[in-house]
Structures are given as structure tokens and as C-alpha cells.
Coordinates of C-alpha atoms and ligand atoms in Angstrom, one line a residue:
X1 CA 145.0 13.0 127.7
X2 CA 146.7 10.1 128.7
X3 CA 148.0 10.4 132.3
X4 CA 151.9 10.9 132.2
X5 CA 154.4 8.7 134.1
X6 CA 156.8 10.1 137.1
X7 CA 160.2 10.3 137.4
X8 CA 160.3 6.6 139.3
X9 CA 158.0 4.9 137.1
X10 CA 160.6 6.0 134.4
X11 CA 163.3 4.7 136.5
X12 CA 161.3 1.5 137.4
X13 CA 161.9 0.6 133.5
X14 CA 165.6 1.3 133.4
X15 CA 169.0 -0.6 133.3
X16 CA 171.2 1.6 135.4
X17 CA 171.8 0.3 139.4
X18 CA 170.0 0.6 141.6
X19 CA 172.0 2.9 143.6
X20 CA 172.6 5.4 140.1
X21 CA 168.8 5.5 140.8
X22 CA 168.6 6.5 144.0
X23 CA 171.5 9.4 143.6
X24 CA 169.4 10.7 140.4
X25 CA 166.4 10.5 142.6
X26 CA 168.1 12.8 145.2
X27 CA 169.4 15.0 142.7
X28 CA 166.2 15.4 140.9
X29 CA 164.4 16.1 145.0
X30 CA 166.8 19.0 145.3
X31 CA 166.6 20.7 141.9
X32 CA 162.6 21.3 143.0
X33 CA 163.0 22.5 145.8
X34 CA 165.7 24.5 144.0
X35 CA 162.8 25.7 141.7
X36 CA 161.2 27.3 144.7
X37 CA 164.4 28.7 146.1
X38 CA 164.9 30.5 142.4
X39 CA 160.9 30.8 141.4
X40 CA 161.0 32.8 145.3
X41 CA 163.3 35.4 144.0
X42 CA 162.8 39.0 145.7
X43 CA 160.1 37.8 147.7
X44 CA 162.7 35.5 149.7
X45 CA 165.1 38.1 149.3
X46 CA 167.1 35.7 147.4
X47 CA 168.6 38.1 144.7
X48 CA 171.7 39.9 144.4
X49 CA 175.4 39.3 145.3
X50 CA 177.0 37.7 148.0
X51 CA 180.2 39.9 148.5
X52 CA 182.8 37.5 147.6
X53 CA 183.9 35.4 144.9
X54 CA 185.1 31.9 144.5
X55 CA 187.3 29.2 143.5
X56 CA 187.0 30.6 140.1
X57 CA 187.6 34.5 140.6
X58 CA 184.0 34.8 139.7
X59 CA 181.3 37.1 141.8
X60 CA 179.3 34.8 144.2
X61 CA 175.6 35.4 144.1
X62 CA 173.5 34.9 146.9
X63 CA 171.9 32.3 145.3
X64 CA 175.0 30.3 143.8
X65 CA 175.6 29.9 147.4
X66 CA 172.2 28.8 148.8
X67 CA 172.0 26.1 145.9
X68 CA 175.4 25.0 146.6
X69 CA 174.7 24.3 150.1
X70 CA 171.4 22.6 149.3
X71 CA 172.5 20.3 146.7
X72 CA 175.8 19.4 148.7
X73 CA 173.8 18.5 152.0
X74 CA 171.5 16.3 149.7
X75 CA 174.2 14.7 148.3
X76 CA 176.3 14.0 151.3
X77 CA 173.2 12.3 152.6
X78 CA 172.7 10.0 149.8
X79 CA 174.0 6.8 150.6
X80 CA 175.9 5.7 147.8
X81 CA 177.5 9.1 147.3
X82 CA 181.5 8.8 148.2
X83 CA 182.1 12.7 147.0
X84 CA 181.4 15.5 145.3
X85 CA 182.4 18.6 143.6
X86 CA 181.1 21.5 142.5
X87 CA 182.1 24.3 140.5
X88 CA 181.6 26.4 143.9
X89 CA 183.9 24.7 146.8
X90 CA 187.5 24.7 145.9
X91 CA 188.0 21.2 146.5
X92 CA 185.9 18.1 146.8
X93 CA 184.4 16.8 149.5
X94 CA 184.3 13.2 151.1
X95 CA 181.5 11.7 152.7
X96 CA 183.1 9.0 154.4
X97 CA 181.9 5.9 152.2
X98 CA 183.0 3.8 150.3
X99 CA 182.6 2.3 146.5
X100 CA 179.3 4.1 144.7
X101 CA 179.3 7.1 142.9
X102 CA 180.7 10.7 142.5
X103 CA 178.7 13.4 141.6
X104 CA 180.0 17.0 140.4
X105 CA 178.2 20.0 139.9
X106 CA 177.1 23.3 138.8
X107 CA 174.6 24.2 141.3
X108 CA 173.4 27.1 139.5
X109 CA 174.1 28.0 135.8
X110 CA 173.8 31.2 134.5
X111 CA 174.2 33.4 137.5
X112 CA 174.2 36.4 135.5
X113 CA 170.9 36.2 134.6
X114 CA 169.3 35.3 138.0
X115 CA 168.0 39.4 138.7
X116 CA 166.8 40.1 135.7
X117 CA 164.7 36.8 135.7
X118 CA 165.7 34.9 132.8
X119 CA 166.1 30.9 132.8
X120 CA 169.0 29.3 135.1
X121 CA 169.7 25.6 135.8
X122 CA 171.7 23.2 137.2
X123 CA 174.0 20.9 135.7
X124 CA 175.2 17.5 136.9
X125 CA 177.4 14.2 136.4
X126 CA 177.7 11.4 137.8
X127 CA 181.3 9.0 137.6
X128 CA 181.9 5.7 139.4
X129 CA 184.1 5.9 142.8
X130 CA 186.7 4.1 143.4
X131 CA 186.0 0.7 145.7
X132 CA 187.2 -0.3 149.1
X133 CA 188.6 3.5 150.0
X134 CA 187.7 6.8 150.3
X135 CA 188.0 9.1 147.1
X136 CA 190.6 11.5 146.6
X137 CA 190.8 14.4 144.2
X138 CA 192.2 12.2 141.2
X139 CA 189.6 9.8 141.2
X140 CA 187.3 12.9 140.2
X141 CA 189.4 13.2 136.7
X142 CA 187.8 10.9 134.9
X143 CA 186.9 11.3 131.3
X144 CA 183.5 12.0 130.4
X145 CA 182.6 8.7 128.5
X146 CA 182.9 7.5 132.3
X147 CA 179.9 8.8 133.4
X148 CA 177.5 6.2 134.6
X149 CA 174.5 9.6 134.0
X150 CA 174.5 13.4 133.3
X151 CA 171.3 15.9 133.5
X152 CA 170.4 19.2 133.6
X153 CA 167.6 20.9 135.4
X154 CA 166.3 24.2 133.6
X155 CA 164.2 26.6 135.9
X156 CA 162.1 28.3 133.3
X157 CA 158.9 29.1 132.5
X158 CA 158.5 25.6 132.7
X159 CA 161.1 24.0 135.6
X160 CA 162.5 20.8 133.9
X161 CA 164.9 18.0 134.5
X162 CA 166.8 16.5 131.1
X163 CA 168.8 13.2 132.1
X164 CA 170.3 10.5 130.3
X165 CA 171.6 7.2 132.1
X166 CA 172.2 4.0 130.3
X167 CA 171.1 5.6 126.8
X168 CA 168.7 8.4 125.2
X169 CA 168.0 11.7 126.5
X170 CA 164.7 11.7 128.6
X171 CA 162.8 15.0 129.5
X172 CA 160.4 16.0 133.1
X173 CA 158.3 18.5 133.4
X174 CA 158.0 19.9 137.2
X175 CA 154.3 19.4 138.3
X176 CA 152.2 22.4 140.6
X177 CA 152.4 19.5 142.9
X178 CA 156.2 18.9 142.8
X179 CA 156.5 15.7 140.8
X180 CA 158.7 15.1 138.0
X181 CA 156.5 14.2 135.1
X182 CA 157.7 12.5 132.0
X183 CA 157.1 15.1 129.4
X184 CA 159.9 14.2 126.2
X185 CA 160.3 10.7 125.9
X186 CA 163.0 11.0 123.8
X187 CA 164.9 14.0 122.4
X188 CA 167.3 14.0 119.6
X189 CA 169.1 16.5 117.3
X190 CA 169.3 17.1 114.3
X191 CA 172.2 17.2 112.0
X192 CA 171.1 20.0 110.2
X193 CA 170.7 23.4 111.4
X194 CA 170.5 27.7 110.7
X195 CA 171.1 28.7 114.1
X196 CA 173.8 29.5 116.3
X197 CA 174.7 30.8 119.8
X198 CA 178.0 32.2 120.8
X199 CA 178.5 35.8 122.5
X200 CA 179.1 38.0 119.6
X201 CA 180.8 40.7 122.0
X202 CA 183.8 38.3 122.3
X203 CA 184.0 38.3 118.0
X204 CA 187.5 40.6 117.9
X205 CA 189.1 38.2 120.5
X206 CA 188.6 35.1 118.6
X207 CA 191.1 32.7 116.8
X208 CA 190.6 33.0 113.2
X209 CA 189.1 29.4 112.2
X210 CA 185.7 30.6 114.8
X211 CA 185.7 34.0 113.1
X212 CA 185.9 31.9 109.5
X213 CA 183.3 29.9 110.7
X214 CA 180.8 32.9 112.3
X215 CA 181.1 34.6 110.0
X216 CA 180.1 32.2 107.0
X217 CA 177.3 32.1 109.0
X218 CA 176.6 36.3 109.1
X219 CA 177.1 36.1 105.5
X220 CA 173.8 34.2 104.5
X221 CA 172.3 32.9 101.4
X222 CA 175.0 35.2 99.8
X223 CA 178.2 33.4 101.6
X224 CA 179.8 30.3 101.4
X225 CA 177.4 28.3 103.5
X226 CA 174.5 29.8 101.1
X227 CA 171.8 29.6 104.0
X228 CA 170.6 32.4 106.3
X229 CA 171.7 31.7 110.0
X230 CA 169.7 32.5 113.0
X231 CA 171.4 33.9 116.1
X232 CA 170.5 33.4 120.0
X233 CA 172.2 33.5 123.6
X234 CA 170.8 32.6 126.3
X235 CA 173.8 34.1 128.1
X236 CA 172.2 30.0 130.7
X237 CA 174.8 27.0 129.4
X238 CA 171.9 25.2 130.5
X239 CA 168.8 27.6 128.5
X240 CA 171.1 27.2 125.4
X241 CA 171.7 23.5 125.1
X242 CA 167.7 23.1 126.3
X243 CA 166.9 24.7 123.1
X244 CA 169.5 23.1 121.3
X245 CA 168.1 20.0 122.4
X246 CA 164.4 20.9 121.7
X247 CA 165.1 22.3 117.7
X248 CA 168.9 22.1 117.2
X249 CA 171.6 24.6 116.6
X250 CA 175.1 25.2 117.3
X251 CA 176.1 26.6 120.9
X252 CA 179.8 28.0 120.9
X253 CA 181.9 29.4 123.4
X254 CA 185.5 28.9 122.5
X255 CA 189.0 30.1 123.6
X256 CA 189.4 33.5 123.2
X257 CA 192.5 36.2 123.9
X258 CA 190.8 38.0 126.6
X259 CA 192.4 35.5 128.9
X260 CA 194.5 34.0 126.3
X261 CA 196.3 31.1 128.8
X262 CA 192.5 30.1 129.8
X263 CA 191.4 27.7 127.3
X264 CA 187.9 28.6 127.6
X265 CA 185.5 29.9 130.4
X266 CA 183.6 27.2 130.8
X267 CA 184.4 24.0 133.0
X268 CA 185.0 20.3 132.4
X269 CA 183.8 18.6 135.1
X270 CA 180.9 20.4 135.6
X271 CA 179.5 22.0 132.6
X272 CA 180.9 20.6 129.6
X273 CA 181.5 16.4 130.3
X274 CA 177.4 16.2 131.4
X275 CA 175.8 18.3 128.2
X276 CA 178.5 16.5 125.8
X277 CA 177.1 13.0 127.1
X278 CA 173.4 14.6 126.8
X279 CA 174.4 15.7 123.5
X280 CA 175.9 12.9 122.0
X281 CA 172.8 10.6 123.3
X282 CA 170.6 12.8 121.7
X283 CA 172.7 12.4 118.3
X284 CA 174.8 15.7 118.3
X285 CA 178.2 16.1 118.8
X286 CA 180.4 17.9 121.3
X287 CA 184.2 18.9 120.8
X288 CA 186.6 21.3 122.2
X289 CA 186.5 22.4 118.2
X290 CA 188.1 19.0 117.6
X291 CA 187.9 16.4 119.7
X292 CA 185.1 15.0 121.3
X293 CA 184.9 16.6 124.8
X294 CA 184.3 13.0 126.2
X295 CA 187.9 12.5 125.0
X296 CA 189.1 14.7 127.1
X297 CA 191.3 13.3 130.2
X298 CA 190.9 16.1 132.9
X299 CA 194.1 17.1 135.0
X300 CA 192.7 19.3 137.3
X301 CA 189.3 20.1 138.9
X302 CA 188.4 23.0 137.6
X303 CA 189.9 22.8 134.5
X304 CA 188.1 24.8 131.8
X305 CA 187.5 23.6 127.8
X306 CA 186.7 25.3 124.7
X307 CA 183.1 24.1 124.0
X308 CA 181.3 23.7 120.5
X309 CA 178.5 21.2 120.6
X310 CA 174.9 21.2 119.0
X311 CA 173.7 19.6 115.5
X312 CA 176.4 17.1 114.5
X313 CA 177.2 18.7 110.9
X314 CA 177.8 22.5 112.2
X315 CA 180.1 21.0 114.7
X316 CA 181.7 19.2 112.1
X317 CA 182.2 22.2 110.2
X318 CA 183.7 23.9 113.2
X319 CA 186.4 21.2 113.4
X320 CA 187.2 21.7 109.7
X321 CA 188.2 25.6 110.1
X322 CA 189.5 24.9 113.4
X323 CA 192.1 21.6 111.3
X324 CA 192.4 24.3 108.7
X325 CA 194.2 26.8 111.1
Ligands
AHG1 P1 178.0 30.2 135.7 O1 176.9 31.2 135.9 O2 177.8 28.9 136.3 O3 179.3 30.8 136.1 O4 178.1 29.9 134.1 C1 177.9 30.9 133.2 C2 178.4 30.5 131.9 C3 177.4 29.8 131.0 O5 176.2 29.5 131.6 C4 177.1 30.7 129.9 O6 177.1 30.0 128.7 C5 178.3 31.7 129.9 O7 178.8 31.6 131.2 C6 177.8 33.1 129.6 O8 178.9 33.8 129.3 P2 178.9 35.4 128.9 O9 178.8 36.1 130.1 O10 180.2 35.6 128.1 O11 177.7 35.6 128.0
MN2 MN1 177.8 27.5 134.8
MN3 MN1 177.3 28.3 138.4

């Protein structure tokens, strides 16, 4: 076998600036020793709750909090970081410099899942600051096309980093001796697809044009999609789109009337703007059921989105029974 190439040979070759490659380089140095943190579990006496909650309402585990604080230090250490935010802190935070880059985050994704040791992540995005003053809160709502680079690491069986910068969706594989390995050159999705993710629990809360469209999908070769569908959930944002991205599908997790004046559960800045731009690279689509989530201009931080993204003709048919009412 060939020897593979690292994460700054990769970046050696590519277009983006300079200082985009340093802040990915940071990034990608604290989502391995992230790996540890999570791979550690019991041992480290990582697991479990915190006791509170946060800027969200959500429980806090222990380990939301420990990855927070390690990606935030990293960050507000990198040079040409001016902010960041992450879905943890309630508001951004200011590092003092001027002009580079903002980064937002989900430190750790899939929190329910960290004790019973199923795959997590972290999920990232990167936006241009503003020049010659410090960032304030608005210059964080940027749409998503703005991002200068999105990625995802995914702590799994195998830990791996998923970015894309100036185009294409690139994959590393976490070595035994902690370097980022070029593993998937270049991932893309296909249109087509018999599989779908959404939480099924949710199905009696759902507006009618996602219950149209589920359950074409429950009804098979017998329905009116005349294919058999394939169902998984990850219950990981991160776990689902990797798989997504690896042999395509349909990840869904839309507005529902449990909390009918949220529009979704998930978050915009931190969770849907970086996997839309991953997905779109790769050739899929993502939309809030209609309009691409890269569309989307945010009005507040933590401002959450109905997300439908995956192989580019599912989400198309998505957008037809959500136009059809
Ligand atoms: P987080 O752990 O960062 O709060 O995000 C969890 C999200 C996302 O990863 C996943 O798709 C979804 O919540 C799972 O929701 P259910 O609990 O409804 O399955
Ligand atoms: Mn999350
Ligand atoms: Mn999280």
C-alpha cells in the first residue's frame, strides 16, 4: 500500500489562505485530543451529567463541557481567530484581534449517546470577520454560502475529520500515532437513494407533507414511490450525515408540534450551515424542506432550522410535499 498523505500535505496543495489553514489545523489538533478525551470515557471518569443545563435548556454533560472548554481555549489561541461561538456559551466570545476568521461550533454532537458508547462528533464552520474592529454578535449571522470551510470530526470506531474548504468534501482517518491521514479523497452523494433517517417517535407530531412523504417511504414496492426504504438513526447529526456521506440517504429532522413555535431542534450556526455546505460539495442538497439552508439569513445565534438534507432527489421530493401543503 501506497503511503497516505497528512492533513498538511493536503493543505500544502490547497487554495484557501493561509491563515483558513492554520485555524483548520488548530481545529483538526483539538478534535484528537478530543478523541482521547471521549475514547477515555469511564476510565477518565468522563461520563455522565454535569448538573445544569445551558443556553439551550438542554442537560449539560460532563463532556459537552470539557470539549467546550478545549476547543474554545484552542481557538482563542489561534491567531487569526477574532471569535467564536458555540452552541454551549450563551454568547460569543472576542479574542481581541482583528480581521481573520470566526469559527462556531458544536463541540460535541450527539450527547445523548455519549454513555452508552455510540459515535459522537464535532461540528464546525468557519465565516470571515469583519476588518479593522473587533466582532460583535451580528457579524456571526452570516449566511452559510459565507463560509470560507465547514467539517466534522466523527469519534467512532474509526475517529475521523470530514472538511471541505475551497471545494469537494475531503476525508482523515485519525492515526494510533495521532496524525490526520488522508483516507477519502473525495466523497460525493448520490442522487438516488432507499434510505432514510428521521426519529420515527416524533411521527404523530409532524406536519402532514413529512408524514406524506415518510410514509410513501413505509409503504414500499407497494406505495407510491414503488421501492422498499431502509430506515436508520444514529440519534449523532454528525454519525448520520457520515453515513449519508459514505452511501447516501436522506437525514430528516423537521419542525414538529412538540414545541410547535421552535422551528426545529437543531441549530443554524452550528449544526445545520457546516453539513449543508459539506453536503452540497459532495453533490447533495440541504433545505429547511424548501430552501436551501445556505439561503438562510440567521437573526439570532442560536436560532434553530428544520433540516432535510442527504441525496439530492429525496430532498427534492421533500420540497414537493412540503410546496404541496
Ligand atoms: P446535541 O447533542 O449537540 O444537542 O445534538 C443532538 C441532536 C443531533 O445530533 C441529533 O440528530 C438529534 O439531536 C437527536 O435527536 P433525538 O433525541 O430526537 O433523536
Ligand atoms: Mn449537536
Ligand atoms: Mn452538542
Amino acid at each position: 500500500m501506497t503511503a497516505l498523505i497528512d492533513l498538511a500535505s493536503h493543505l500544502a496543495g490547497d487554495p484557501s489562505s493561509p491563515a483558513v489553514k492554520t485555524v483548520v489545523t488548530e481545529i483538526a489538533a483539538a478534535c484528537a485530543r478530543i478523541s482521547r478525551v471521549v475514547a477515555g470515557g469511564a476510565i477518565l471518569g468522563n461520563l455522565g451529567a454535569a448538573g445544569i443545563t445551558n443556553v439551550q435548556d438542554e442537560e449539560q454533560k460532563k463532556l459537552d463541557i470539557l470539549t467546550n472548554d478545549l476547543l474554545s481555549d484552542a481557538l482563542k489561541a489561534c491567531e487569526p481567530v477574532a471569535g467564536i461561538a458555540s452552541e454551549e456559551l450563551e454568547h460569543v466570545e472576542t479574542t481581541g484581534r482583528h480581521g481573520g476568521y470566526l469559527v462556531t461550533f458544536d463541540p460535541l454532537d450527539g450527547s445523548s449517546n455519549i454513555d452508552v458508547n455510540v459515535s459522537v462528533g464535532t461540528i464546525f464552520s468557519i465565516l470571515p470577520a469583519p476588518e479593522g474592529r473587533e466582532p460583535t454578535e451580528a457579524d456571526f449571522l452570516q449566511p452559510g454560502r459565507h463560509q470560507v470551510g465547514a467539517g466534522y470530526a466523527v469519534y467512532g470506531p474509526q475517529t475521523m475529520l470530514v472538511l471541505t474548504l475551497t471545494s469537494g468534501v475531503v476525508g482523515f482517518t485519525l492515526s494510533a500515532d495521532d496524525r490526520w491521514l488522508l483516507t477519502h479523497a473525495k466523497s460525493t452523494i448520490p442522487a438516488d437513494t432507499a434510505e432514510f433517517a428521521i426519529n420515527m417517535s416524533n411521527q404523530r407530531h409532524w406536519a402532514a407533507p413529512i408524514r406524506r412523504y415518510v410514509d410513501g417511504c413505509l409503504q414500499g414496492k407497494e406505495g407510491p414511490r414503488a421501492k422498499n426504504f431502509n430506515m436508520r438513526w444514529v440519534a449523532s447529526m454528525v454519525a448520520d450525515v457520515h453515513r449519508i456521506l459514505m452511501r447516501g440517504g436522506i437525514f430528516m429532522y423537521p419542525w414538529d408540534a412538540r414545541e410547535p413555535t421552535k422551528p426545529g431542534k437543531l441549530r443554524l450556526m452550528y449544526e445545520a450551515n457546516p453539513m449543508a455546505l459539506i453536503v452540497e460539495r459532495a453533490g447533495g442538497k440541504a433545505t429547511d424542506g424548501v430552501t436551501p439552508i445556505l439561503d438562510l439569513a440567521p437573526s439570532k445565534l442560536h436560532q434553530r432550522v428544520p433540516v432535510v438534507l442527504g441525496s439530492a432527489n429525496e430532498v427534492d421530493e421533500v420540497a414537493r410535499e412540503t410546496v404541496a401543503g
